[in-house]
mmCIF file of N, CA and C in Angstrom:
data_model
loop_
_atom_site.group_PDB
_atom_site.id
_atom_site.type_symbol
_atom_site.label_atom_id
_atom_site.label_comp_id
_atom_site.label_asym_id
_atom_site.label_seq_id
_atom_site.Cartn_x
_atom_site.Cartn_y
_atom_site.Cartn_z
ATOM 1 N N MET A 1 48.324 67.491 0.326
ATOM 2 C CA MET A 1 48.274 67.220 -0.968
ATOM 3 C C MET A 1 47.921 65.578 -1.242
ATOM 4 N N ALA A 2 47.236 65.464 -2.067
ATOM 5 C CA ALA A 2 46.571 64.108 -2.692
ATOM 6 C C ALA A 2 47.062 63.702 -4.083
ATOM 7 N N LEU A 3 47.778 62.640 -4.143
ATOM 8 C CA LEU A 3 48.498 62.224 -5.341
ATOM 9 C C LEU A 3 47.250 61.621 -6.500
ATOM 10 N N ASP A 4 47.029 62.041 -7.497
ATOM 11 C CA ASP A 4 46.289 61.379 -8.622
ATOM 12 C C ASP A 4 46.971 60.800 -9.768
ATOM 13 N N GLU A 5 47.047 59.401 -9.318
ATOM 14 C CA GLU A 5 47.935 58.750 -10.394
ATOM 15 C C GLU A 5 47.292 58.766 -11.756
ATOM 16 N N GLY A 6 46.224 58.608 -11.968
ATOM 17 C CA GLY A 6 45.744 58.897 -13.535
ATOM 18 C C GLY A 6 46.046 59.993 -14.013
ATOM 19 N N LEU A 7 46.115 61.103 -13.312
ATOM 20 C CA LEU A 7 46.627 62.305 -13.964
ATOM 21 C C LEU A 7 47.861 62.400 -14.130
ATOM 22 N N TYR A 8 48.888 61.655 -13.080
ATOM 23 C CA TYR A 8 50.181 61.408 -13.560
ATOM 24 C C TYR A 8 50.448 60.927 -14.886
ATOM 25 N N ALA A 9 49.818 59.745 -15.094
ATOM 26 C CA ALA A 9 49.774 58.920 -16.208
ATOM 27 C C ALA A 9 49.321 59.848 -17.309
ATOM 28 N N TRP A 10 48.301 60.721 -17.489
ATOM 29 C CA TRP A 10 47.994 61.680 -18.429
ATOM 30 C C TRP A 10 49.413 62.427 -18.945
ATOM 31 N N VAL A 11 49.859 63.014 -17.972
ATOM 32 C CA VAL A 11 50.721 63.938 -18.069
ATOM 33 C C VAL A 11 52.099 63.025 -18.671
ATOM 34 N N GLN A 12 52.413 62.088 -18.375
ATOM 35 C CA GLN A 12 53.416 60.993 -18.996
ATOM 36 C C GLN A 12 53.261 60.809 -20.530
ATOM 37 N N ASP A 13 52.257 60.575 -20.674
ATOM 38 C CA ASP A 13 51.764 60.167 -21.980
ATOM 39 C C ASP A 13 51.609 61.406 -22.971
ATOM 40 N N SER A 14 51.141 62.523 -22.354
ATOM 41 C CA SER A 14 51.207 63.754 -23.177
ATOM 42 C C SER A 14 52.359 64.336 -23.389
ATOM 43 N N LEU A 15 53.337 64.072 -22.592
ATOM 44 C CA LEU A 15 54.720 64.572 -22.910
ATOM 45 C C LEU A 15 55.734 63.628 -23.257
ATOM 46 N N GLU A 16 55.313 62.605 -23.521
ATOM 47 C CA GLU A 16 56.474 61.749 -23.964
ATOM 48 C C GLU A 16 56.971 62.080 -25.373
ATOM 49 N N PRO A 17 56.487 62.995 -26.092
ATOM 50 C CA PRO A 17 57.382 63.440 -27.341
ATOM 51 C C PRO A 17 58.454 64.424 -27.007
ATOM 52 N N LEU A 18 58.151 64.870 -25.680
ATOM 53 C CA LEU A 18 59.385 65.946 -25.117
ATOM 54 C C LEU A 18 60.480 65.408 -24.236
ATOM 55 N N GLY A 19 59.972 63.997 -23.579
ATOM 56 C CA GLY A 19 61.061 63.230 -22.969
ATOM 57 C C GLY A 19 60.351 62.659 -21.844
ATOM 58 N N PRO A 20 61.233 61.992 -21.046
ATOM 59 C CA PRO A 20 60.550 61.105 -20.056
ATOM 60 C C PRO A 20 60.252 62.057 -18.757
ATOM 61 N N VAL A 21 59.281 61.883 -18.139
ATOM 62 C CA VAL A 21 58.731 62.418 -16.757
ATOM 63 C C VAL A 21 58.665 61.549 -15.991
ATOM 64 N N THR A 22 59.424 62.210 -14.902
ATOM 65 C CA THR A 22 59.439 61.374 -13.232
ATOM 66 C C THR A 22 58.960 62.020 -12.504
ATOM 67 N N MET A 23 58.648 61.082 -11.290
ATOM 68 C CA MET A 23 57.800 61.733 -10.231
ATOM 69 C C MET A 23 58.465 61.678 -8.856
ATOM 70 N N ARG A 24 58.405 62.598 -7.910
ATOM 71 C CA ARG A 24 58.853 62.200 -6.462
ATOM 72 C C ARG A 24 57.664 62.803 -5.636
ATOM 73 N N LYS A 25 57.316 61.647 -4.996
ATOM 74 C CA LYS A 25 56.058 62.040 -4.214
ATOM 75 C C LYS A 25 56.656 62.822 -2.751
ATOM 76 N N MET A 26 55.488 63.730 -2.771
ATOM 77 C CA MET A 26 55.710 64.572 -1.438
ATOM 78 C C MET A 26 54.707 65.056 -0.792
ATOM 79 N N MET A 27 54.564 64.965 0.456
ATOM 80 C CA MET A 27 53.304 65.264 1.397
ATOM 81 C C MET A 27 51.887 65.166 0.551
ATOM 82 N N GLY A 28 51.691 63.814 -0.050
ATOM 83 C CA GLY A 28 50.634 63.280 -0.586
ATOM 84 C C GLY A 28 50.479 63.755 -2.029
ATOM 85 N N GLY A 29 51.220 64.872 -2.482
ATOM 86 C CA GLY A 29 51.397 65.202 -3.928
ATOM 87 C C GLY A 29 52.483 64.833 -4.613
ATOM 88 N N ALA A 30 52.887 65.373 -5.527
ATOM 89 C CA ALA A 30 54.211 65.119 -6.278
ATOM 90 C C ALA A 30 54.977 66.106 -6.946
ATOM 91 N N THR A 31 56.065 66.028 -7.206
ATOM 92 C CA THR A 31 57.162 67.027 -7.938
ATOM 93 C C THR A 31 57.357 66.286 -9.245
ATOM 94 N N LEU A 32 57.120 66.939 -10.069
ATOM 95 C CA LEU A 32 57.399 66.276 -11.682
ATOM 96 C C LEU A 32 58.638 67.129 -12.337
ATOM 97 N N TYR A 33 59.265 66.113 -12.892
ATOM 98 C CA TYR A 33 60.520 66.678 -13.699
ATOM 99 C C TYR A 33 60.476 66.073 -15.169
ATOM 100 N N LEU A 34 61.003 66.813 -16.071
ATOM 101 C CA LEU A 34 61.165 66.386 -17.300
ATOM 102 C C LEU A 34 62.609 66.301 -17.741
ATOM 103 N N ASP A 35 63.355 65.210 -17.733
ATOM 104 C CA ASP A 35 64.782 65.281 -18.058
ATOM 105 C C ASP A 35 65.273 65.678 -17.133
ATOM 106 N N GLY A 36 65.094 65.585 -15.943
ATOM 107 C CA GLY A 36 65.655 65.790 -14.590
ATOM 108 C C GLY A 36 65.330 67.149 -14.089
ATOM 109 N N THR A 37 64.667 68.193 -14.844
ATOM 110 C CA THR A 37 64.458 69.313 -14.734
ATOM 111 C C THR A 37 62.842 69.462 -14.056
ATOM 112 N N ILE A 38 62.707 69.909 -12.741
ATOM 113 C CA ILE A 38 61.709 70.232 -12.269
ATOM 114 C C ILE A 38 60.732 71.280 -13.258
ATOM 115 N N PHE A 39 59.454 71.009 -13.305
ATOM 116 C CA PHE A 39 58.528 71.695 -14.162
ATOM 117 C C PHE A 39 57.143 71.918 -13.541
ATOM 118 N N ALA A 40 56.725 70.817 -12.639
ATOM 119 C CA ALA A 40 55.298 70.880 -11.936
ATOM 120 C C ALA A 40 55.142 70.094 -10.744
ATOM 121 N N ILE A 41 54.097 70.651 -10.237
ATOM 122 C CA ILE A 41 53.658 69.812 -8.965
ATOM 123 C C ILE A 41 52.374 69.405 -9.427
ATOM 124 N N LEU A 42 51.987 68.192 -8.705
ATOM 125 C CA LEU A 42 50.731 67.643 -8.852
ATOM 126 C C LEU A 42 50.191 67.998 -7.402
ATOM 127 N N ASP A 43 48.966 68.597 -7.234
ATOM 128 C CA ASP A 43 48.305 68.623 -5.952
ATOM 129 C C ASP A 43 46.740 68.495 -5.921
ATOM 130 N N GLU A 44 46.216 67.618 -5.384
ATOM 131 C CA GLU A 44 44.522 67.669 -5.240
ATOM 132 C C GLU A 44 43.744 67.461 -6.436
ATOM 133 N N GLY A 45 44.466 66.488 -7.418
ATOM 134 C CA GLY A 45 44.012 66.533 -8.970
ATOM 135 C C GLY A 45 44.429 67.648 -9.864
ATOM 136 N N GLU A 46 45.025 68.299 -9.433
ATOM 137 C CA GLU A 46 45.438 69.746 -10.172
ATOM 138 C C GLU A 46 47.216 69.683 -10.619
ATOM 139 N N ILE A 47 47.184 70.361 -11.674
ATOM 140 C CA ILE A 47 48.461 70.560 -12.293
ATOM 141 C C ILE A 47 48.995 72.072 -12.082
ATOM 142 N N TRP A 48 50.286 71.988 -11.373
ATOM 143 C CA TRP A 48 50.719 73.401 -11.029
ATOM 144 C C TRP A 48 52.249 73.474 -11.752
ATOM 145 N N PHE A 49 52.319 74.429 -12.654
ATOM 146 C CA PHE A 49 53.480 74.708 -13.599
ATOM 147 C C PHE A 49 54.163 75.699 -13.077
ATOM 148 N N LYS A 50 55.744 75.527 -13.044
ATOM 149 C CA LYS A 50 56.906 76.215 -12.583
ATOM 150 C C LYS A 50 56.825 77.416 -13.419
ATOM 151 N N ALA A 51 56.876 78.723 -12.506
ATOM 152 C CA ALA A 51 56.825 79.899 -13.431
ATOM 153 C C ALA A 51 58.022 80.619 -12.908
ATOM 154 N N ASP A 52 58.254 81.990 -13.414
ATOM 155 C CA ASP A 52 59.240 82.782 -12.734
ATOM 156 C C ASP A 52 58.881 84.245 -13.650
ATOM 157 N N ALA A 53 59.574 85.211 -13.422
ATOM 158 C CA ALA A 53 59.541 86.805 -13.861
ATOM 159 C C ALA A 53 59.339 86.446 -15.328
ATOM 160 N N GLU A 54 60.031 85.670 -16.083
ATOM 161 C CA GLU A 54 59.776 85.896 -17.472
ATOM 162 C C GLU A 54 58.764 85.246 -17.859
ATOM 163 N N THR A 55 57.879 84.321 -17.232
ATOM 164 C CA THR A 55 56.686 83.877 -17.655
ATOM 165 C C THR A 55 55.507 84.138 -16.836
ATOM 166 N N ASP A 56 55.684 85.056 -16.240
ATOM 167 C CA ASP A 56 54.669 85.386 -15.201
ATOM 168 C C ASP A 56 53.336 86.006 -16.133
ATOM 169 N N ALA A 57 53.929 87.174 -16.993
ATOM 170 C CA ALA A 57 52.861 87.763 -17.767
ATOM 171 C C ALA A 57 52.108 86.715 -18.712
ATOM 172 N N ILE A 58 52.718 85.586 -19.225
ATOM 173 C CA ILE A 58 52.169 84.483 -20.180
ATOM 174 C C ILE A 58 50.879 83.741 -19.242
ATOM 175 N N TRP A 59 51.409 83.457 -17.976
ATOM 176 C CA TRP A 59 50.578 82.642 -17.234
ATOM 177 C C TRP A 59 49.257 83.643 -16.599
ATOM 178 N N ASP A 60 49.729 85.224 -16.566
ATOM 179 C CA ASP A 60 48.439 86.050 -16.223
ATOM 180 C C ASP A 60 47.548 85.964 -17.288
ATOM 181 N N ALA A 61 48.039 86.258 -18.712
ATOM 182 C CA ALA A 61 47.142 86.308 -19.748
ATOM 183 C C ALA A 61 46.297 85.243 -19.829
ATOM 184 N N GLU A 62 46.731 83.732 -19.269
ATOM 185 C CA GLU A 62 45.831 82.638 -19.501
ATOM 186 C C GLU A 62 44.904 82.479 -18.311
ATOM 187 N N GLY A 63 44.999 83.543 -17.076
ATOM 188 C CA GLY A 63 44.122 83.440 -15.952
ATOM 189 C C GLY A 63 44.634 82.364 -15.069
ATOM 190 N N CYS A 64 45.929 82.100 -15.079
ATOM 191 C CA CYS A 64 46.549 81.120 -14.262
ATOM 192 C C CYS A 64 46.729 81.566 -12.903
ATOM 193 N N GLU A 65 46.307 81.153 -11.685
ATOM 194 C CA GLU A 65 46.636 81.798 -10.542
ATOM 195 C C GLU A 65 47.953 81.198 -9.889
ATOM 196 N N ARG A 66 48.506 81.987 -8.857
ATOM 197 C CA ARG A 66 49.588 81.436 -8.317
ATOM 198 C C ARG A 66 49.013 80.373 -7.253
ATOM 199 N N PHE A 67 50.086 79.386 -7.069
ATOM 200 C CA PHE A 67 50.094 78.345 -5.962
ATOM 201 C C PHE A 67 50.053 79.174 -4.688
ATOM 202 N N SER A 68 49.255 78.973 -3.807
ATOM 203 C CA SER A 68 49.532 79.542 -2.369
ATOM 204 C C SER A 68 49.171 78.411 -1.230
ATOM 205 N N VAL A 69 49.736 78.562 -0.090
ATOM 206 C CA VAL A 69 49.620 77.847 0.812
ATOM 207 C C VAL A 69 49.114 78.764 2.202
ATOM 208 N N THR A 70 48.131 78.070 2.847
ATOM 209 C CA THR A 70 47.559 78.724 3.957
ATOM 210 C C THR A 70 48.216 77.773 5.331
ATOM 211 N N PHE A 71 48.964 78.620 6.099
ATOM 212 C CA PHE A 71 49.534 78.033 7.146
ATOM 213 C C PHE A 71 48.338 78.038 8.418
ATOM 214 N N LYS A 72 48.772 77.240 9.467
ATOM 215 C CA LYS A 72 47.685 77.223 10.630
ATOM 216 C C LYS A 72 47.659 78.266 11.142
ATOM 217 N N ASP A 73 48.576 79.255 11.323
ATOM 218 C CA ASP A 73 48.520 80.458 12.043
ATOM 219 C C ASP A 73 47.723 81.672 11.062
ATOM 220 N N GLY A 74 47.396 81.177 9.810
ATOM 221 C CA GLY A 74 46.561 82.040 9.202
ATOM 222 C C GLY A 74 47.449 82.814 7.943
ATOM 223 N N ARG A 75 48.906 82.696 8.012
ATOM 224 C CA ARG A 75 49.811 83.260 6.748
ATOM 225 C C ARG A 75 49.421 82.507 5.848
ATOM 226 N N VAL A 76 49.412 83.298 4.618
ATOM 227 C CA VAL A 76 49.566 82.631 3.331
ATOM 228 C C VAL A 76 50.933 83.204 2.586
ATOM 229 N N ASP A 77 51.378 81.915 1.862
ATOM 230 C CA ASP A 77 52.691 82.205 1.224
ATOM 231 C C ASP A 77 52.351 81.655 -0.271
ATOM 232 N N THR A 78 52.986 82.370 -1.361
ATOM 233 C CA THR A 78 52.870 81.972 -2.638
ATOM 234 C C THR A 78 53.937 81.291 -3.039
ATOM 235 N N MET A 79 54.065 80.334 -4.046
ATOM 236 C CA MET A 79 55.153 79.765 -4.583
ATOM 237 C C MET A 79 55.280 79.980 -6.204
ATOM 238 N N ASN A 80 56.366 79.638 -6.723
ATOM 239 C CA ASN A 80 56.288 80.306 -8.052
ATOM 240 C C ASN A 80 55.934 78.947 -9.129
ATOM 241 N N TYR A 81 54.520 78.547 -8.702
ATOM 242 C CA TYR A 81 53.727 77.609 -9.599
ATOM 243 C C TYR A 81 52.500 78.517 -9.926
ATOM 244 N N ARG A 82 51.904 78.125 -11.210
ATOM 245 C CA ARG A 82 50.897 78.387 -11.739
ATOM 246 C C ARG A 82 49.750 77.369 -12.063
ATOM 247 N N ARG A 83 48.506 77.650 -11.629
ATOM 248 C CA ARG A 83 47.574 76.648 -11.926
ATOM 249 C C ARG A 83 47.503 76.452 -13.686
ATOM 250 N N ALA A 84 47.466 75.085 -13.939
ATOM 251 C CA ALA A 84 47.329 74.899 -15.177
ATOM 252 C C ALA A 84 46.005 75.496 -15.868
ATOM 253 N N PRO A 85 46.111 75.841 -17.106
ATOM 254 C CA PRO A 85 45.032 76.083 -17.922
ATOM 255 C C PRO A 85 43.961 74.925 -18.141
ATOM 256 N N THR A 86 42.663 74.902 -18.347
ATOM 257 C CA THR A 86 42.138 74.073 -18.436
ATOM 258 C C THR A 86 42.169 73.002 -19.336
ATOM 259 N N ASP A 87 42.646 73.620 -20.588
ATOM 260 C CA ASP A 87 42.768 72.773 -21.955
ATOM 261 C C ASP A 87 43.948 71.617 -21.820
ATOM 262 N N VAL A 88 45.214 71.815 -20.775
ATOM 263 C CA VAL A 88 45.991 70.913 -20.735
ATOM 264 C C VAL A 88 45.445 69.650 -20.315
ATOM 265 N N TYR A 89 44.254 69.437 -19.652
ATOM 266 C CA TYR A 89 43.773 68.095 -19.416
ATOM 267 C C TYR A 89 43.100 67.203 -20.123
ATOM 268 N N ASP A 90 42.910 67.755 -21.328
ATOM 269 C CA ASP A 90 42.537 67.036 -22.600
ATOM 270 C C ASP A 90 43.149 67.290 -23.825
ATOM 271 N N ASP A 91 44.125 68.164 -23.968
ATOM 272 C CA ASP A 91 44.862 68.638 -24.974
ATOM 273 C C ASP A 91 46.360 68.381 -24.930
ATOM 274 N N PRO A 92 47.039 67.243 -25.586
ATOM 275 C CA PRO A 92 48.444 66.842 -25.371
ATOM 276 C C PRO A 92 48.970 68.205 -25.833
ATOM 277 N N GLU A 93 48.831 68.709 -26.753
ATOM 278 C CA GLU A 93 49.743 70.322 -27.430
ATOM 279 C C GLU A 93 49.535 70.900 -26.547
ATOM 280 N N ALA A 94 48.346 71.513 -25.645
ATOM 281 C CA ALA A 94 48.374 72.473 -24.784
ATOM 282 C C ALA A 94 49.194 72.204 -23.501
ATOM 283 N N MET A 95 49.221 70.753 -23.137
ATOM 284 C CA MET A 95 49.906 70.329 -22.256
ATOM 285 C C MET A 95 51.501 70.363 -22.401
ATOM 286 N N GLN A 96 51.988 70.293 -23.744
ATOM 287 C CA GLN A 96 53.443 70.247 -24.205
ATOM 288 C C GLN A 96 53.943 71.907 -24.025
ATOM 289 N N ARG A 97 53.033 72.660 -24.742
ATOM 290 C CA ARG A 97 53.138 74.051 -24.527
ATOM 291 C C ARG A 97 53.483 74.504 -23.217
ATOM 292 N N CYS A 98 52.790 74.280 -22.390
ATOM 293 C CA CYS A 98 52.809 74.701 -20.829
ATOM 294 C C CYS A 98 54.050 74.200 -20.319
ATOM 295 N N ALA A 99 54.284 72.736 -20.308
ATOM 296 C CA ALA A 99 55.310 72.237 -20.108
ATOM 297 C C ALA A 99 56.539 72.802 -20.541
ATOM 298 N N ARG A 100 56.850 73.159 -21.757
ATOM 299 C CA ARG A 100 57.869 73.895 -22.345
ATOM 300 C C ARG A 100 58.358 75.057 -21.577
ATOM 301 N N LEU A 101 57.193 75.920 -21.305
ATOM 302 C CA LEU A 101 57.366 77.121 -20.462
ATOM 303 C C LEU A 101 57.673 76.907 -19.070
ATOM 304 N N ALA A 102 57.404 75.835 -18.580
ATOM 305 C CA ALA A 102 57.481 75.477 -17.199
ATOM 306 C C ALA A 102 59.138 74.776 -17.086
ATOM 307 N N VAL A 103 59.487 74.106 -18.057
ATOM 308 C CA VAL A 103 60.903 73.560 -17.993
ATOM 309 C C VAL A 103 61.590 74.778 -18.001
ATOM 310 N N GLU A 104 61.317 75.669 -19.037
ATOM 311 C CA GLU A 104 62.344 76.886 -19.232
ATOM 312 C C GLU A 104 62.621 77.499 -17.910
ATOM 313 N N ALA A 105 61.348 77.846 -17.155
ATOM 314 C CA ALA A 105 61.497 78.522 -15.734
ATOM 315 C C ALA A 105 62.350 77.761 -14.820
ATOM 316 N N GLY A 106 61.820 76.405 -14.848
ATOM 317 C CA GLY A 106 63.032 75.615 -14.190
ATOM 318 C C GLY A 106 64.123 75.468 -14.418
ATOM 319 N N LEU A 107 64.918 75.654 -15.619
ATOM 320 C CA LEU A 107 66.444 75.702 -16.052
ATOM 321 C C LEU A 107 66.737 77.126 -15.577
ATOM 322 N N ARG A 108 65.846 78.164 -15.629
ATOM 323 C CA ARG A 108 66.515 79.500 -15.480
ATOM 324 C C ARG A 108 66.534 79.389 -13.857
ATOM 325 N N GLY A 109 65.758 78.835 -13.084
ATOM 326 C CA GLY A 109 66.112 78.748 -11.728
ATOM 327 C C GLY A 109 67.068 78.010 -11.146
ATOM 328 N N ALA A 110 67.474 76.906 -11.651
ATOM 329 C CA ALA A 110 68.401 76.235 -11.241
ATOM 330 C C ALA A 110 69.541 76.734 -11.975
ATOM 331 N N ALA A 111 69.732 77.528 -12.820
ATOM 332 C CA ALA A 111 71.030 78.473 -13.128
ATOM 333 C C ALA A 111 71.465 79.234 -12.256
ATOM 334 N N LYS A 112 70.349 80.190 -11.536
ATOM 335 C CA LYS A 112 70.542 80.888 -10.315
ATOM 336 C C LYS A 112 70.929 80.592 -9.115
ATOM 337 N N LYS A 113 70.629 79.269 -8.946
ATOM 338 C CA LYS A 113 71.201 78.626 -7.670
ATOM 339 C C LYS A 113 72.658 78.702 -7.358
ATOM 340 N N LYS A 114 73.246 79.256 -6.328
ATOM 341 C CA LYS A 114 74.617 78.952 -6.128
ATOM 342 C C LYS A 114 74.775 77.514 -5.875
ATOM 343 N N PRO A 115 76.119 76.963 -6.117
ATOM 344 C CA PRO A 115 76.615 75.554 -5.688
ATOM 345 C C PRO A 115 76.559 75.409 -4.468
ATOM 346 N N ARG A 116 76.291 74.540 -3.686
ATOM 347 C CA ARG A 116 76.380 74.279 -2.174
ATOM 348 C C ARG A 116 77.941 74.193 -1.799
ATOM 349 N N LYS A 117 78.341 74.493 -0.726
ATOM 350 C CA LYS A 117 79.610 74.415 -0.133
ATOM 351 C C LYS A 117 79.763 73.069 0.408
ATOM 352 N N ARG A 118 80.814 72.253 0.383
ATOM 353 C CA ARG A 118 80.989 71.141 0.917
ATOM 354 C C ARG A 118 81.759 71.447 2.024
#
């Protein structure tokens, strides 16, 4: 993954009305959080929004493919993230609409996780 700092700045500016966007760098890319909830990853200059079973039909209708990883042994695995529609890169309202869907998916995912035993 390669991090595009300009893209991160665009996301922050576009989503300012919704709340603070923070970033955690990982493997050259970044995980994005809105008010502490994971909602997207940045990878190779693209935004991938968090998705789940409740939002899959919406992302499918937009033509947003699933994030996939190809391993050295040829295996391919997908993750619950969807490629951002092209309009989010120049339309703050589109960015906000997609981010809201992704935050909702992130909140549902966090609610399903069981607390860790200590």
